[in-house]
Structure formats: C-alpha cells, structure tokens
Coordinates of C-alpha atoms in Angstrom, one line a residue:
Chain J
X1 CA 0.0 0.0 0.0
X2 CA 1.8 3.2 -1.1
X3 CA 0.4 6.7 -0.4
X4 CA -2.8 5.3 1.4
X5 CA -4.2 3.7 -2.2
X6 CA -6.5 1.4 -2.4
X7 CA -9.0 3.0 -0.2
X8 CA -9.5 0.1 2.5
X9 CA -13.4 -0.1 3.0
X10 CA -16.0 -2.7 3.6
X11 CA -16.8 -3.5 0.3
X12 CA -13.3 -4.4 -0.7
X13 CA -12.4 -6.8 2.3
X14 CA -15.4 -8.4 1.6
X15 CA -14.3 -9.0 -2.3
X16 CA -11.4 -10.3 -1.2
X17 CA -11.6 -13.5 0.8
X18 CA -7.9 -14.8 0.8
X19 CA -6.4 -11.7 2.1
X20 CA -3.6 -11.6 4.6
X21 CA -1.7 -8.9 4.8
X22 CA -1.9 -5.0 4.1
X23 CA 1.7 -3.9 4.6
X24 CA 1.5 -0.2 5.0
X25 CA 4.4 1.9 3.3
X26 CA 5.5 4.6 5.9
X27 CA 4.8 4.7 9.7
X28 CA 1.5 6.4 9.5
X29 CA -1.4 4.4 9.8
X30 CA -4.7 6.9 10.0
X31 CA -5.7 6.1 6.8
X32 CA -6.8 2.9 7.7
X33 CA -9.7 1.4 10.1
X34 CA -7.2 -1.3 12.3
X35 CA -10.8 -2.6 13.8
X36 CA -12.2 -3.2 10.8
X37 CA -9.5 -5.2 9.3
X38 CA -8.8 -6.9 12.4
X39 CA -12.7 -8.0 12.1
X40 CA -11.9 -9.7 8.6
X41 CA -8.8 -11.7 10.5
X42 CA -6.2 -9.3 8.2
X43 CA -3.0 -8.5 9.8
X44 CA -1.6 -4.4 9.0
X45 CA 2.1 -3.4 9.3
X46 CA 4.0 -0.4 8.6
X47 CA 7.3 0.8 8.1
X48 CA 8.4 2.8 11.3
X49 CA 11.7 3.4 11.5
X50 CA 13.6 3.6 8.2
X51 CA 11.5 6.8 7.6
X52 CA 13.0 8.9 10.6
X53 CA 16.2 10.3 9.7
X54 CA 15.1 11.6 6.0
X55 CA 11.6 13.2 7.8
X56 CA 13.7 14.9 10.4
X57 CA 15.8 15.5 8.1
X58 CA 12.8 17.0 5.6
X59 CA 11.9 19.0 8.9
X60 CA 14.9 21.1 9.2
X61 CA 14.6 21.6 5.5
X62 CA 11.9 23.4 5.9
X63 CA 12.3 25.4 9.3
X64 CA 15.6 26.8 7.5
X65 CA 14.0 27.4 3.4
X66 CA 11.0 29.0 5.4
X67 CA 13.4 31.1 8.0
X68 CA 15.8 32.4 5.8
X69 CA 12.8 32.5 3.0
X70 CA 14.5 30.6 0.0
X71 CA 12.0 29.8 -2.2
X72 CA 11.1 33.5 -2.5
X73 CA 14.9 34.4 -2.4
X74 CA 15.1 31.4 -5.4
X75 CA 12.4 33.1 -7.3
X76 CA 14.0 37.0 -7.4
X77 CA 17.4 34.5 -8.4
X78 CA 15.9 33.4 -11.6
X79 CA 12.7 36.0 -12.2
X80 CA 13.2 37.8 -15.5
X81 CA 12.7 40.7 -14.2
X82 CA 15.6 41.1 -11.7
X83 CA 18.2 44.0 -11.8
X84 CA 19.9 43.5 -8.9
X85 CA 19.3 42.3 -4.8
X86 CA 17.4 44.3 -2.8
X87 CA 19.9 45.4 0.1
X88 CA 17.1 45.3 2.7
X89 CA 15.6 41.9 2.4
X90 CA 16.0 40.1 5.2
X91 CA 15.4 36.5 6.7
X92 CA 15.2 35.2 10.1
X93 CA 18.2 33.4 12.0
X94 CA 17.9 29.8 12.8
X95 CA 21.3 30.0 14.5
X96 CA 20.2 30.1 18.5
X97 CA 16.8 30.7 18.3
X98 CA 14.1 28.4 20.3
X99 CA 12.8 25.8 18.5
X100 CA 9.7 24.2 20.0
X101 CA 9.4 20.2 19.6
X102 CA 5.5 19.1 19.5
X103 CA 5.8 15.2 19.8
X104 CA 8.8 14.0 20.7
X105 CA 9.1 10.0 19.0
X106 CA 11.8 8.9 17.1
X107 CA 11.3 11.7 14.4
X108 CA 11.0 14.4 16.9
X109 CA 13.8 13.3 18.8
X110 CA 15.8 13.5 15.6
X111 CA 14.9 16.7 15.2
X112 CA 16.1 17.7 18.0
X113 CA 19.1 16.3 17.6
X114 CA 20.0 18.4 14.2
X115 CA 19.0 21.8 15.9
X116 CA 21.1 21.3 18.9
X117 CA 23.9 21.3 16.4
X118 CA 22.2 25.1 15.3
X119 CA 22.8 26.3 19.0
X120 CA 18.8 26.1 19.2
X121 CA 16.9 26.2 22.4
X122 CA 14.9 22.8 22.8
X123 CA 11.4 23.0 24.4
X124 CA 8.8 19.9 23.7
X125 CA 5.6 18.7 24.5
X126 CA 5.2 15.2 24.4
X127 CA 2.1 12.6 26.1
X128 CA 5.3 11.9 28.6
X129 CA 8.2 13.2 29.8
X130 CA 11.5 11.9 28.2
X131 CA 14.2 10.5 30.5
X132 CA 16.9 12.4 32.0
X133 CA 19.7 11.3 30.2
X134 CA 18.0 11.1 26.7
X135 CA 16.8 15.4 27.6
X136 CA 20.2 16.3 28.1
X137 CA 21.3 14.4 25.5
X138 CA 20.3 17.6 23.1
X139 CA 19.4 19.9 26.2
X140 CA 15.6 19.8 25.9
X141 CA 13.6 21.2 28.2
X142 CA 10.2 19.5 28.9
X143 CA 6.9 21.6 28.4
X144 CA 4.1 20.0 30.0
X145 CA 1.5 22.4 28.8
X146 CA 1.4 23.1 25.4
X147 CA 0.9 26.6 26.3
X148 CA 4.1 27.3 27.6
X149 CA 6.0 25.3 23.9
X150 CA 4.1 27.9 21.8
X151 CA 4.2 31.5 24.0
X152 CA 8.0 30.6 24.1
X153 CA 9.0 29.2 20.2
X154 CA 10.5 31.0 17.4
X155 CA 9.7 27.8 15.2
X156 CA 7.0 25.1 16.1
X157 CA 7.3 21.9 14.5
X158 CA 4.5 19.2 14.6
X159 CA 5.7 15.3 14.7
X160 CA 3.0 13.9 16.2
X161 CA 0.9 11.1 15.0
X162 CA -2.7 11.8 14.0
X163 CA -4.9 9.9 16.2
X164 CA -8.4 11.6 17.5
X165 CA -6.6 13.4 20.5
X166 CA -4.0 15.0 18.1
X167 CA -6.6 16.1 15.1
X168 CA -6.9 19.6 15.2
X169 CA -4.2 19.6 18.2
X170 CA -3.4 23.5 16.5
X171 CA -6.2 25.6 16.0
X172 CA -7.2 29.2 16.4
X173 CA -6.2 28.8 20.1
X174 CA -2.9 27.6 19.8
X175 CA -2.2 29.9 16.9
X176 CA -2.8 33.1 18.9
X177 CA -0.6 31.7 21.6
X178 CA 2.3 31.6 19.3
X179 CA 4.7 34.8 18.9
X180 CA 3.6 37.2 15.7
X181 CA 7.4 36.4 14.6
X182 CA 7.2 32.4 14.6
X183 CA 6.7 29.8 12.2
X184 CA 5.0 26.5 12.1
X185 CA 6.3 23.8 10.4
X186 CA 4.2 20.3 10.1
X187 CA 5.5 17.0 9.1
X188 CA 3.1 15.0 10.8
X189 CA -0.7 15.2 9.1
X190 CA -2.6 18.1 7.5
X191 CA -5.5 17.2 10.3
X192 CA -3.2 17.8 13.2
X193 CA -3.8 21.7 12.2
X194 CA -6.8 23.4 12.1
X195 CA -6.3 24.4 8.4
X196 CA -9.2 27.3 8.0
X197 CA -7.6 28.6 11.3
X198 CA -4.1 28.5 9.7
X199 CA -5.2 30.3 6.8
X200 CA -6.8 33.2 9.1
X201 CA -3.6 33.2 11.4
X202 CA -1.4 33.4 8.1
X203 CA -2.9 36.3 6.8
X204 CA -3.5 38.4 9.7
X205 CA 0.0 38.0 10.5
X206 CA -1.2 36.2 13.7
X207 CA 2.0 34.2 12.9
X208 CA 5.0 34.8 10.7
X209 CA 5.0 32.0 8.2
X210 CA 4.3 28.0 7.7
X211 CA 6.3 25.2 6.3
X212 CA 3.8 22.0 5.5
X213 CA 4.8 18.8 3.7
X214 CA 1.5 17.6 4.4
X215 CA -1.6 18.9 4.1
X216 CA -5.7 18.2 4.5
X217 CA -6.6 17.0 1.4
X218 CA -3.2 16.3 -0.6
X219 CA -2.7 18.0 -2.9
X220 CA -5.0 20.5 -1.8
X221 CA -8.1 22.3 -4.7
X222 CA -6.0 24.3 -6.9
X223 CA -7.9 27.1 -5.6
X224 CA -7.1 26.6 -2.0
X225 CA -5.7 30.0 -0.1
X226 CA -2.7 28.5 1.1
X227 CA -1.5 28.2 -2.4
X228 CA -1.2 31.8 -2.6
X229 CA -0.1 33.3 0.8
X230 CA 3.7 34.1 0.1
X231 CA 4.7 33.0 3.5
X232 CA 4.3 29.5 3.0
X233 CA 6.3 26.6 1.9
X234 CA 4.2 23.8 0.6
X235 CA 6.2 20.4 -0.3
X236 CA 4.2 17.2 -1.6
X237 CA 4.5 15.1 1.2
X238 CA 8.1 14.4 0.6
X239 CA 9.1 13.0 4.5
X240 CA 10.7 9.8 3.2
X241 CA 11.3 10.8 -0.7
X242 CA 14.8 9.4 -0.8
X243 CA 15.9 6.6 -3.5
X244 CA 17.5 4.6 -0.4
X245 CA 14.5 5.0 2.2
X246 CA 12.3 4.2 -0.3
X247 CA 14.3 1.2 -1.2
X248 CA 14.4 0.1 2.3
X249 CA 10.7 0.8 3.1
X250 CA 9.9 -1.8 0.3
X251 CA 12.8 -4.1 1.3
X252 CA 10.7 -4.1 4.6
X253 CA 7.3 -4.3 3.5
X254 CA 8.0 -7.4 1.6
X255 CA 9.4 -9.0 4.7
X256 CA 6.3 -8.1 6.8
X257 CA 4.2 -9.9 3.5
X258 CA 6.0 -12.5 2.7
X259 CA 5.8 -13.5 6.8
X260 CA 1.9 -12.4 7.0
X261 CA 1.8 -15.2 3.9
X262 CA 3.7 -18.4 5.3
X263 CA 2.0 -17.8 8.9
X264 CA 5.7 -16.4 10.9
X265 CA 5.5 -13.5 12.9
X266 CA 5.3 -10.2 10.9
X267 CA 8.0 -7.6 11.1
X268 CA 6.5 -4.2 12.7
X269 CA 3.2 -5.6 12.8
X270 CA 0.5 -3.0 14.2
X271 CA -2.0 -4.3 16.7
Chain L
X1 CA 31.8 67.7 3.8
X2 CA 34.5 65.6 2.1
X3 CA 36.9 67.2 4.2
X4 CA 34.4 65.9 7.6
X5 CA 34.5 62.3 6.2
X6 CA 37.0 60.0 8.7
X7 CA 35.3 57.0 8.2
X8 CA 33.4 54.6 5.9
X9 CA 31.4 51.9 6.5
X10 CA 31.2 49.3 3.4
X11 CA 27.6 47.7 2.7
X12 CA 27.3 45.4 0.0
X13 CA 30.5 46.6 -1.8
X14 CA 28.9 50.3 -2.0
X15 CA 30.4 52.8 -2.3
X16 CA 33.1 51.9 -4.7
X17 CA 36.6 52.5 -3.3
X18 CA 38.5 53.7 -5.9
X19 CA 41.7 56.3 -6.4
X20 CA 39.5 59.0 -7.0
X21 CA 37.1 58.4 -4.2
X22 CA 40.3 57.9 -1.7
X23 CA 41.9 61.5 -3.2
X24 CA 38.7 63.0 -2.0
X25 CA 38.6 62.1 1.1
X26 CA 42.0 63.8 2.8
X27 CA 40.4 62.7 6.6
X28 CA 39.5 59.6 5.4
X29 CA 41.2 56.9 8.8
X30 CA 39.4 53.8 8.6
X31 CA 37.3 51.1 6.3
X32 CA 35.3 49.5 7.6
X33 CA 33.8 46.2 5.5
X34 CA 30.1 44.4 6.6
X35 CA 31.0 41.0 6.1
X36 CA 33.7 39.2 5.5
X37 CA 35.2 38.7 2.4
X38 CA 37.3 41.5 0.9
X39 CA 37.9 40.6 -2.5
X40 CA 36.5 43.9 -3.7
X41 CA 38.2 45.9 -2.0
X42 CA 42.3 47.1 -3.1
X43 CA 44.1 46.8 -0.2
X44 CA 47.1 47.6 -1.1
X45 CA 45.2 50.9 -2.7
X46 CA 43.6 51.7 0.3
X47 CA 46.7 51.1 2.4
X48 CA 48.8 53.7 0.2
X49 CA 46.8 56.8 1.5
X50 CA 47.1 55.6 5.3
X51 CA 43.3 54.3 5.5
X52 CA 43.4 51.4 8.0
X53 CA 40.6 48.5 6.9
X54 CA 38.6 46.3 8.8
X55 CA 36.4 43.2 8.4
X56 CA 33.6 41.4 10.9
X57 CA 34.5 37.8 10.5
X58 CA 33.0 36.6 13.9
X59 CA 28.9 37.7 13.0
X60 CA 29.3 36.2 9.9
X61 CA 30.3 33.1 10.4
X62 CA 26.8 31.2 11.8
X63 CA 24.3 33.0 9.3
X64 CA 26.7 31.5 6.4
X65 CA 26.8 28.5 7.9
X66 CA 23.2 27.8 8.3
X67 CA 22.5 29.4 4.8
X68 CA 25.3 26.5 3.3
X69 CA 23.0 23.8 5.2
X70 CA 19.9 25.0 3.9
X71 CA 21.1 25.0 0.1
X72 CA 22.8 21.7 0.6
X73 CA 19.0 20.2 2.2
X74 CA 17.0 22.0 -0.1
X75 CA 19.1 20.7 -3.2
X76 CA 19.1 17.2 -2.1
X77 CA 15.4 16.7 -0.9
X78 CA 14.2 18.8 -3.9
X79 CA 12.6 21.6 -1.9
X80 CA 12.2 24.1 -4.8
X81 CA 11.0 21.5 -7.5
X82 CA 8.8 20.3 -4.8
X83 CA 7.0 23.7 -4.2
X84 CA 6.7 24.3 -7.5
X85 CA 4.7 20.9 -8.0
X86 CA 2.6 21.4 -4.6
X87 CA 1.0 24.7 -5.5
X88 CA 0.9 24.5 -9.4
X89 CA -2.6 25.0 -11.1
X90 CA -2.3 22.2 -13.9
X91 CA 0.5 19.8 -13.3
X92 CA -0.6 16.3 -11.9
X93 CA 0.2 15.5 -8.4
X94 CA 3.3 13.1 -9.4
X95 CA 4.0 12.1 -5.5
X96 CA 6.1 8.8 -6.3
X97 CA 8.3 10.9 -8.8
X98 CA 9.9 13.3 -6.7
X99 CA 12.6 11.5 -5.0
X100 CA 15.8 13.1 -3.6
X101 CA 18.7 11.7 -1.8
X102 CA 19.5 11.3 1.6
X103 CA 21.2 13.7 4.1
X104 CA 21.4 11.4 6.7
X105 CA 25.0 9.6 6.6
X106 CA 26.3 10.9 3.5
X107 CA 29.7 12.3 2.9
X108 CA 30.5 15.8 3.1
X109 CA 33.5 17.4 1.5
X110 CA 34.0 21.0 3.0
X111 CA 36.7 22.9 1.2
X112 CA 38.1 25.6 3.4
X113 CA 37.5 24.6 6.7
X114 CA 37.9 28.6 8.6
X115 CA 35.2 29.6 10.6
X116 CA 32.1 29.5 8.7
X117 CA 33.6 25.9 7.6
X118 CA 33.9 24.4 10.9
X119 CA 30.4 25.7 11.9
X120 CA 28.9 23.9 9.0
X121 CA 31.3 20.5 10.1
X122 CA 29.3 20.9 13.3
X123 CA 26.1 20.8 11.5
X124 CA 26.3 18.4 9.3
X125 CA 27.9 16.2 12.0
X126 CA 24.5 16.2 13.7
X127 CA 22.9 14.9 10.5
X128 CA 25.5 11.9 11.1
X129 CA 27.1 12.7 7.7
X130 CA 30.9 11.8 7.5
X131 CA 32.9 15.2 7.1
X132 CA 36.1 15.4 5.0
X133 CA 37.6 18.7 4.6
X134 CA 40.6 20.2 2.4
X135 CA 42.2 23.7 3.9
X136 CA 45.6 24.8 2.9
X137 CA 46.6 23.8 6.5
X138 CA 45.7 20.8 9.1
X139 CA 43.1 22.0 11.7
X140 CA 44.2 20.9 15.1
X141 CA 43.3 17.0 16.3
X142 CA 41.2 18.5 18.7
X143 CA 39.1 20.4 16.4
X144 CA 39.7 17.7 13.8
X145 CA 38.0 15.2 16.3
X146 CA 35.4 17.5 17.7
X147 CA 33.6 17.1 14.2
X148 CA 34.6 13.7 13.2
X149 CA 36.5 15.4 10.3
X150 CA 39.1 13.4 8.2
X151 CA 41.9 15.9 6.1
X152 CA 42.6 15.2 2.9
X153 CA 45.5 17.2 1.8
X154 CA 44.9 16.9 -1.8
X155 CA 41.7 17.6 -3.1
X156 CA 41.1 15.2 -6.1
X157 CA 40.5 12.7 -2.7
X158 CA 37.8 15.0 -1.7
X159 CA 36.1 15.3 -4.6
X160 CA 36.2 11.5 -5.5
X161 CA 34.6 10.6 -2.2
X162 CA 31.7 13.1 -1.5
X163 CA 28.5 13.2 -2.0
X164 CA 28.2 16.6 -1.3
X165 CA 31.0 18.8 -2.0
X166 CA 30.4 22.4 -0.2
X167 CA 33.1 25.4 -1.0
X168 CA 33.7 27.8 1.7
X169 CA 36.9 30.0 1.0
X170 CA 37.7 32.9 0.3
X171 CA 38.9 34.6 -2.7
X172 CA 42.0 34.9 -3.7
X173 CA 44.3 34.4 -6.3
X174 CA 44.9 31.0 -5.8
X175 CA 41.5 30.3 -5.0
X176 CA 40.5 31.8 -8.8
X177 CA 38.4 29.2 -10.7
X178 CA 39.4 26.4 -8.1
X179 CA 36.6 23.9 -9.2
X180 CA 37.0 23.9 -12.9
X181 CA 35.7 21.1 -15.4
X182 CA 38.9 18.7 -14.1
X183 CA 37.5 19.2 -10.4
X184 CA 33.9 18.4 -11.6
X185 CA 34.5 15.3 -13.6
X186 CA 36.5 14.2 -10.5
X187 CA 33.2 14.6 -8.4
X188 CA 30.6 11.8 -8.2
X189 CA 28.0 12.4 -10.9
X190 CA 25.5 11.9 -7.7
X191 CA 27.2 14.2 -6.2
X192 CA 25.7 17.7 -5.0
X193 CA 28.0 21.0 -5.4
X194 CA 27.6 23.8 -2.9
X195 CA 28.9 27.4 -3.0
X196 CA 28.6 29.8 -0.3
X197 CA 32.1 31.6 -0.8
X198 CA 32.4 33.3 -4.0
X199 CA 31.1 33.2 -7.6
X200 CA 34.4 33.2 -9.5
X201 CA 35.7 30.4 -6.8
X202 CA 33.8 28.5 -9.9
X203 CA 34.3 27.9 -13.3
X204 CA 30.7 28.9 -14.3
X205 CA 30.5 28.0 -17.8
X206 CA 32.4 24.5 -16.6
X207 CA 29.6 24.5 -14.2
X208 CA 27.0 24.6 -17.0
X209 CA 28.4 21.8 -19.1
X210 CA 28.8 19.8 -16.0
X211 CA 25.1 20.0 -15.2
X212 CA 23.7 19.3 -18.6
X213 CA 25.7 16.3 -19.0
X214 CA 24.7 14.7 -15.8
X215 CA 28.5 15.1 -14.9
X216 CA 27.2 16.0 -11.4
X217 CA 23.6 15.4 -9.9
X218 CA 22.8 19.1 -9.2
X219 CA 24.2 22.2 -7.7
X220 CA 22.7 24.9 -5.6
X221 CA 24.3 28.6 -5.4
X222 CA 24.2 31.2 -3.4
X223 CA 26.8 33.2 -4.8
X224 CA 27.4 34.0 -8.8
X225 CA 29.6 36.3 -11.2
X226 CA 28.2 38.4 -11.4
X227 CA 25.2 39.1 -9.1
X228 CA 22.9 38.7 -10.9
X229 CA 23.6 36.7 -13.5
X230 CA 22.2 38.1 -16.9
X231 CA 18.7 37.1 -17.5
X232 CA 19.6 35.2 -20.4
X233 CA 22.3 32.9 -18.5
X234 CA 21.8 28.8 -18.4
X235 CA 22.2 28.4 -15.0
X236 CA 19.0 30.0 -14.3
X237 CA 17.2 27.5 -16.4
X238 CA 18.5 24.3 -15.2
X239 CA 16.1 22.1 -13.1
X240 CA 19.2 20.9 -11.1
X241 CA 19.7 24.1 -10.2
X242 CA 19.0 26.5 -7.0
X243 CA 20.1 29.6 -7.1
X244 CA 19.8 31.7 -4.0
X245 CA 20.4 36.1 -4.2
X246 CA 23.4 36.0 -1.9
X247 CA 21.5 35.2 1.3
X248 CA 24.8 34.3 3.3
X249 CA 24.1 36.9 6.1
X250 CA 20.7 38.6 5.2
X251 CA 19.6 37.7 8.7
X252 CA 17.8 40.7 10.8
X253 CA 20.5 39.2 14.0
X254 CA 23.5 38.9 11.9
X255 CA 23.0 43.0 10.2
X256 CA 23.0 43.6 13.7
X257 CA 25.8 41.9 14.7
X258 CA 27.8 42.9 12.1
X259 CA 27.2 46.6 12.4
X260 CA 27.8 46.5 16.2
X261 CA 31.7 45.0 15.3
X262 CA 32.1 47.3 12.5
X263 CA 31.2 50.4 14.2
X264 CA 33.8 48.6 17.2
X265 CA 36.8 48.5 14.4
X266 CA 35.6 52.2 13.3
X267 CA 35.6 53.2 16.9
X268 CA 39.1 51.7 18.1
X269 CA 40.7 53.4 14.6
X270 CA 39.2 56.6 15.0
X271 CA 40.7 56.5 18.4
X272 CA 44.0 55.3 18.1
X273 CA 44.0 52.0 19.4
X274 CA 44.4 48.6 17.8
X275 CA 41.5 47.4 15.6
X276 CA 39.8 44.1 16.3
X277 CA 39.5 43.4 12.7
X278 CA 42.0 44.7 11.1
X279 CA 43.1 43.9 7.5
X280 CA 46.6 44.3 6.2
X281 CA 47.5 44.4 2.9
X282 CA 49.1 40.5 2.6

C-alpha cells in the first residue's frame, strides 16, 4: 500500500476473501480502520523506523527554506525581471533561536538532535516526559502544557501522530498563543492543524510563516488560499522521498508480507 | 563635507573605493567592510593613503553557515521542485516521482574549513554525515576530532569521495576558478555542489556543461559572477539548479551583529588604538 491507495473499506475486504496482509508503506497508519481489518482476520504493518532520519531530516529543510525564505529568495534569483538584490531583504536566523518540539518519538527526537547542532533552544511537549539522560542528551527542556512550547517558540514543529486526540491539536487557540514572529512547520498530518484557522492566522499575520509537507486534502483544490499566501512553503509530502528510504521501506514491506503469507510472525506488525 | 569624512562603512560593496574616491577624502582613517570577504576591496590601494581597513569575521560566520545547510537540504530533498509541483494550477500530483537523496550519513567534503567551515562540520555532523575537509593547513586533532573530520590534503580525494561537495573559502588568487571542469568530472555524478564563498571560486561555464551532462547530480548557489547573472544565463534555467540572491548573512541578528563589530573596528581606529579586525594588505 503506497500513499494510502486502495481505499480500504467494507466492500473491498469483503471482495477479497484470501487476504492476509496489508503492509503499510510509511509509519503512518490513520488512513486505515485497524478494527475493521482486524474483524476480517487481516493483519496491518507499517514501516516505522527507516522513515525517521530523511523526515527529520525534511523537517529542518523546511524550518531553514522557510526562515531564511529561499523559495522566494530562489524566485528573485531566476525572475526575469531582476536587476539587482534588494539590500534590505532580510530572513530570520535559525542560528540560537528556540525551537519548540510538539511530539517527541523517534522523528521528533531526531529533530532535535539536528537543531542542537544550530545552538537552538529545545522546548517539547510530548504525552510523557523523556528520560533524563536522553533530555540532556540535546538539552531539551520539557513543556508539560502546550501553552508554555508555543508562547516561548520562534519555530513550532509538529511530529505527532494523528490519532483523535491530536486532530486539530493546533487551532485558532494555539495559533494566537504563538509569537507574531514564529513559524510553524508540520510533518506530521494536514488534520493535526486546524487548516481554516491557519489560513486566518497566516494572513493576519497572527504568525509569521508556515512550512507544510503535508496537508488536509493532498494536494489540496487548486484554488485553496494556502497556495497563494507568500509565506508559506508547501512540499508534496516528501518525508521519506529518498531513493534509499524508499528502497528500504519496500525491502521491509515485503518482509512483513512474505511473513503475514507463510504464517511467521510479521515484522513491525501493528496491533 | 568631504573634508568631515573619517570613516566609511562598506555595505554590500557600496560605495566603490576607488583612487579617485580615496583622493577626495584627505580625513579619510578607517574602512570598515560588513561581512567578510574582501575581495572587492584594493588593499594595497587603500593602504597607500594611510586608511586602516577592517572586516567582521565573527557575526558572519553562523548566518553563512546555516544558509550553506539549507542549500545543501533544499538541493538534495528537492525543496524548490517540490513547491513548485505542490502549489501549481495544472500539473498532476506526481507524489512517487519526486525522489531526492538522503542527508542522513552521506559524505560531506568541506573545502576551506575557517570559521564559517567548521560551523557547518558541526552541522552536518549532527545529521550523522561523515565530514572530509581540504584547507591549505591541518586544523588541530582536537578540532579535527570535535567534528569527526578526516583531512585530505589533496583535493582530487575530496572530490572523489563526496556526496556533497560544499566550497567555503575565500577569494583569492589562488582560489580563482578552483573547481573547474577537471574538479567536476572528479566529483561523483550523484554528487551535490555547494557554493557559499564566492562566484568566481567556480568555473561557471564548466559549471553549466557539467550539469547538462549529468556530470554532477545538481548544484545549488548562493553566490554567482556576477550578481545577478544576466537574465539570459543557463544556470537560471537548469532544473538541477537552486540559485539563492546571496542570502549568506541577510539575517535581521547577523546586520545587527555585524554593524555593532564594524562600528567597534571604526571606533578603536578613530581613536588610536588597535582594531579588532583589522586587515593588512598581505
């Protein structure tokens, strides 16, 4: 299953009687109904943790394109009509500002990781607390309401999983709490934001800028406002778009089929 | 008021310091230059009517080296392309297409490993990406080990080995043209070339041919000759291409850093005593 095609319903577990095994590509797994297949005796897996380093990686992509405003920089670059670089245009430093973790797994925690390298200031918000030694490990500092992550950030960046207490986990609320000057960058699911609130926060300059690779729908209508604001950075869910991880993900998905088919137990099954 | 005129601070290589400016100015003590490099400026000119010259190498060097980091993740995930096929009206939502190549564990060859260097060794070392560097001398073990950084004292090894291969000196002489067409075809063709230092550090029109014939994978620039390139020039048609305006400190914090140490060098010249900065003539 790549890219949450086919649509897993009713109607096609029921027109398929011998089937075994969905094996998920990616660690994601709200697109499909886990009680529904579990009713029809199918096992799911995903792919969890070969997609970690190139999202993280993805994720500081982003917070530094959107910061120090590349795309737009890329565009006066190449645009036809460019005479010469405006002397007063100006990014944002990435370079020992705070960066605020929301959901701090395996990706988030690789996150961090990079951006203690850019002198940042770690805050994150997580369902629990991180050990000791793995918080100093890059010097993050543990927020255990929200609140204080997004009065404090000069870049929020989403890596939680979508499940029905994270769906619409930022929303007009959260938005305000944010500083005027910070940016939100998601890499989790386009239904962890509030996407009409975004939109509203984005143009009133409620918040500085966002960076999304994913989105609610993807793509999006061609008509859709966030296509047009100039502060933000769409990418086509690109998280794990690398030739290797991709190679790997299917390297790892036939393992968790070819075990779902012969009976074994199945590589990074989800229950 | 040319006569009032002691000092002169240098933004974005304006105003022009030539004889006739210099011959102007009789009062004329100190230079002082907003950023780093100093290329455009004559020293020995400038040093033959008694004006003392200063750069700010320390507020430079942490902008640069999160611009070169940026430009090397953009280029390899395929930020811009990606944009471009996100918010399009027409195109069809090719998802499965747009693959990059990974960051994570890669090889990174930094040439010139100064300041702004050694900032983006600590970078990338994060991203667990195995650093070589080439510098026309060995950093200490120390630093060496800090970063994980192997030397290579010749650069053909560099080149040969790294998947991305990120150019971070200054210009000189000897720096002139420094990756030409035999530096490129020594380069991986899935390799990734970077330039944050200097447009003419590159053989441009090398460059070009290198691109077109899949030679190398891509490059991403944030520095040209000139700036801007004409509107007619290749390398602003190439898909493999990113091409940033010379973003290397156009943060709000570094303008104000580097103000605050050339108004420092300006100060300590105006008074007489030794300037933090200073630049001689070499």
């Amino acid at each position: 299953m790549w890219y949450h095609k086919p649509v897993i319903n009713e109607e096609l577990l029921q027109s398929l009687p011998n089937l075994k095994i969905v094996a998920s590509s990616g660690v994601g797994i709200d697109h499909l109904d886990l009680n529904l297949l579990s009713s029809y005796g199918v096992k799911v897996s995903n792919t969890p943790f070969v997609v970690s380093t190139d999202t993280a990686d993805l994720g500081m992509a982003l917070m530094l394109a959107s910061s120090r405003r590349l795309v737009e920089g890329y565009q006066i670059a190449v645009s036809p009509d460019t005479e010469y670089f405006p002397a007063d245009w100006l990014g944002a430093e990435v370079s020992g500002a705070t960066l605020g973790i929301v959901g701090m797994g395996t990706i988030g925690y690789k996150v961090a990781e990079r951006a203690k390298a850019f002198e940042m200031k770690i805050l994150y918000h997580n369902r629990n607390q991180r050990n000791k030694a793995e918080e100093s490990a890059i010097g993050a500092v543990y927020c255990k309401k929200i609140d204080d992550l997004l009065q404090q950030s000069d870049f929020v960046l989403l890596s939680v999983n979508l499940t029905p207490q994270t769906h619409r986990l930022i929303g007009k609320r959260e938005l305000a709490l944010m500083k005027p000057t910070a940016t939100l960058i998601n890499i989790s699911r386009g239904l962890v934001v509030d996407q009409d609130a975004l939109v509203e926060a984005l143009q009133n300059k409620v918040i500085k800028a966002a960076a999304l690779d994913v989105t609610y729908p993807e793509p999006l209508p061609r008509d859709h406002p966030l296509l047009r604001l100039k502060n933000v950075i769409i990418t086509p869910h690109i998280g794990s778009a690398t030739k290797k991880t991709r190679h790997l993900m299917m390297e790892n998905m036939m393992e968790s089929i070819q075990a779902g088919l012969t009976g074994l137990p199945i590589p990074n099954e989800v229950l | 008021l040319s006569k009032k005129v002691q000092a002169i601070y240098l933004w974005w290589h304006k105003p022009i310091i030539d004889q006739e400016l210099l011959q102007s100015l009789p009062n004329l003590k100190v230079i002082a230059n907003s950023g780093v490099g100093m290329d455009h400026l004559d020293l020995k000119l400038v040093a033959s009517f008694g004006v003392k010259m200063a750069n700010a190498p320390h507020a430079v060097s942490s902008s640069t080296a999160d611009t070169g980091m940026a430009l090397l993740l953009a280029s390899a995930r395929r930020l811009v392309e990606g944009y471009h096929v996100a918010i399009s009206p027409g195109m069809e939502y090719r998802e499965a297409d747009l693959l990059g190549v990974e960051v994570t564990g890669a090889t990174l060859g930094i040439i010139g490993m100064g300041s702004i260097g050694y900032k983006i060794a600590l970078r990338a070392k994060a991203f667990e990406m195995n650093i070589l560097y080439h510098n026309r001398t060995r950093r200490k073990e120390q630093k060496e080990q800090a970063v994980g950084a192997t030397y290579c004292e010749k650069i053909d090894t560099l080149l040969q080995q790294a998947d991305f291969v990120m150019v971070v000196v200054s210009l000189t002489p000897q720096t002139h043209k420094l990756i030409g067409k035999r530096e490129m075809e020594l380069m991986k063709p899935t390799a990734t070339l970077i330039n944050i230092s200097r447009g003419a550090v590159v053989d441009q029109e090398a460059l070009v041919t290198a691109l077109q014939t899949g030679v190398i994978r891509a490059a991403a620039l944030d520095v040209t000759y000139p700036e801007p390139l004409p509107r007619d020039h290749t390398l602003l048609k190439l898909k493999n291409v990113i091409i940033t305006p010379h973003l290397g400190i156009k943060t709000d914090k570094a303008t104000y850093m580097i103000t605050e140490e050339a108004v420092e060098n300006m100060l300590a010249a105006l008074n007489g005593l030794p300037i933090p900065s200073e630049v001689l003539p070499s």
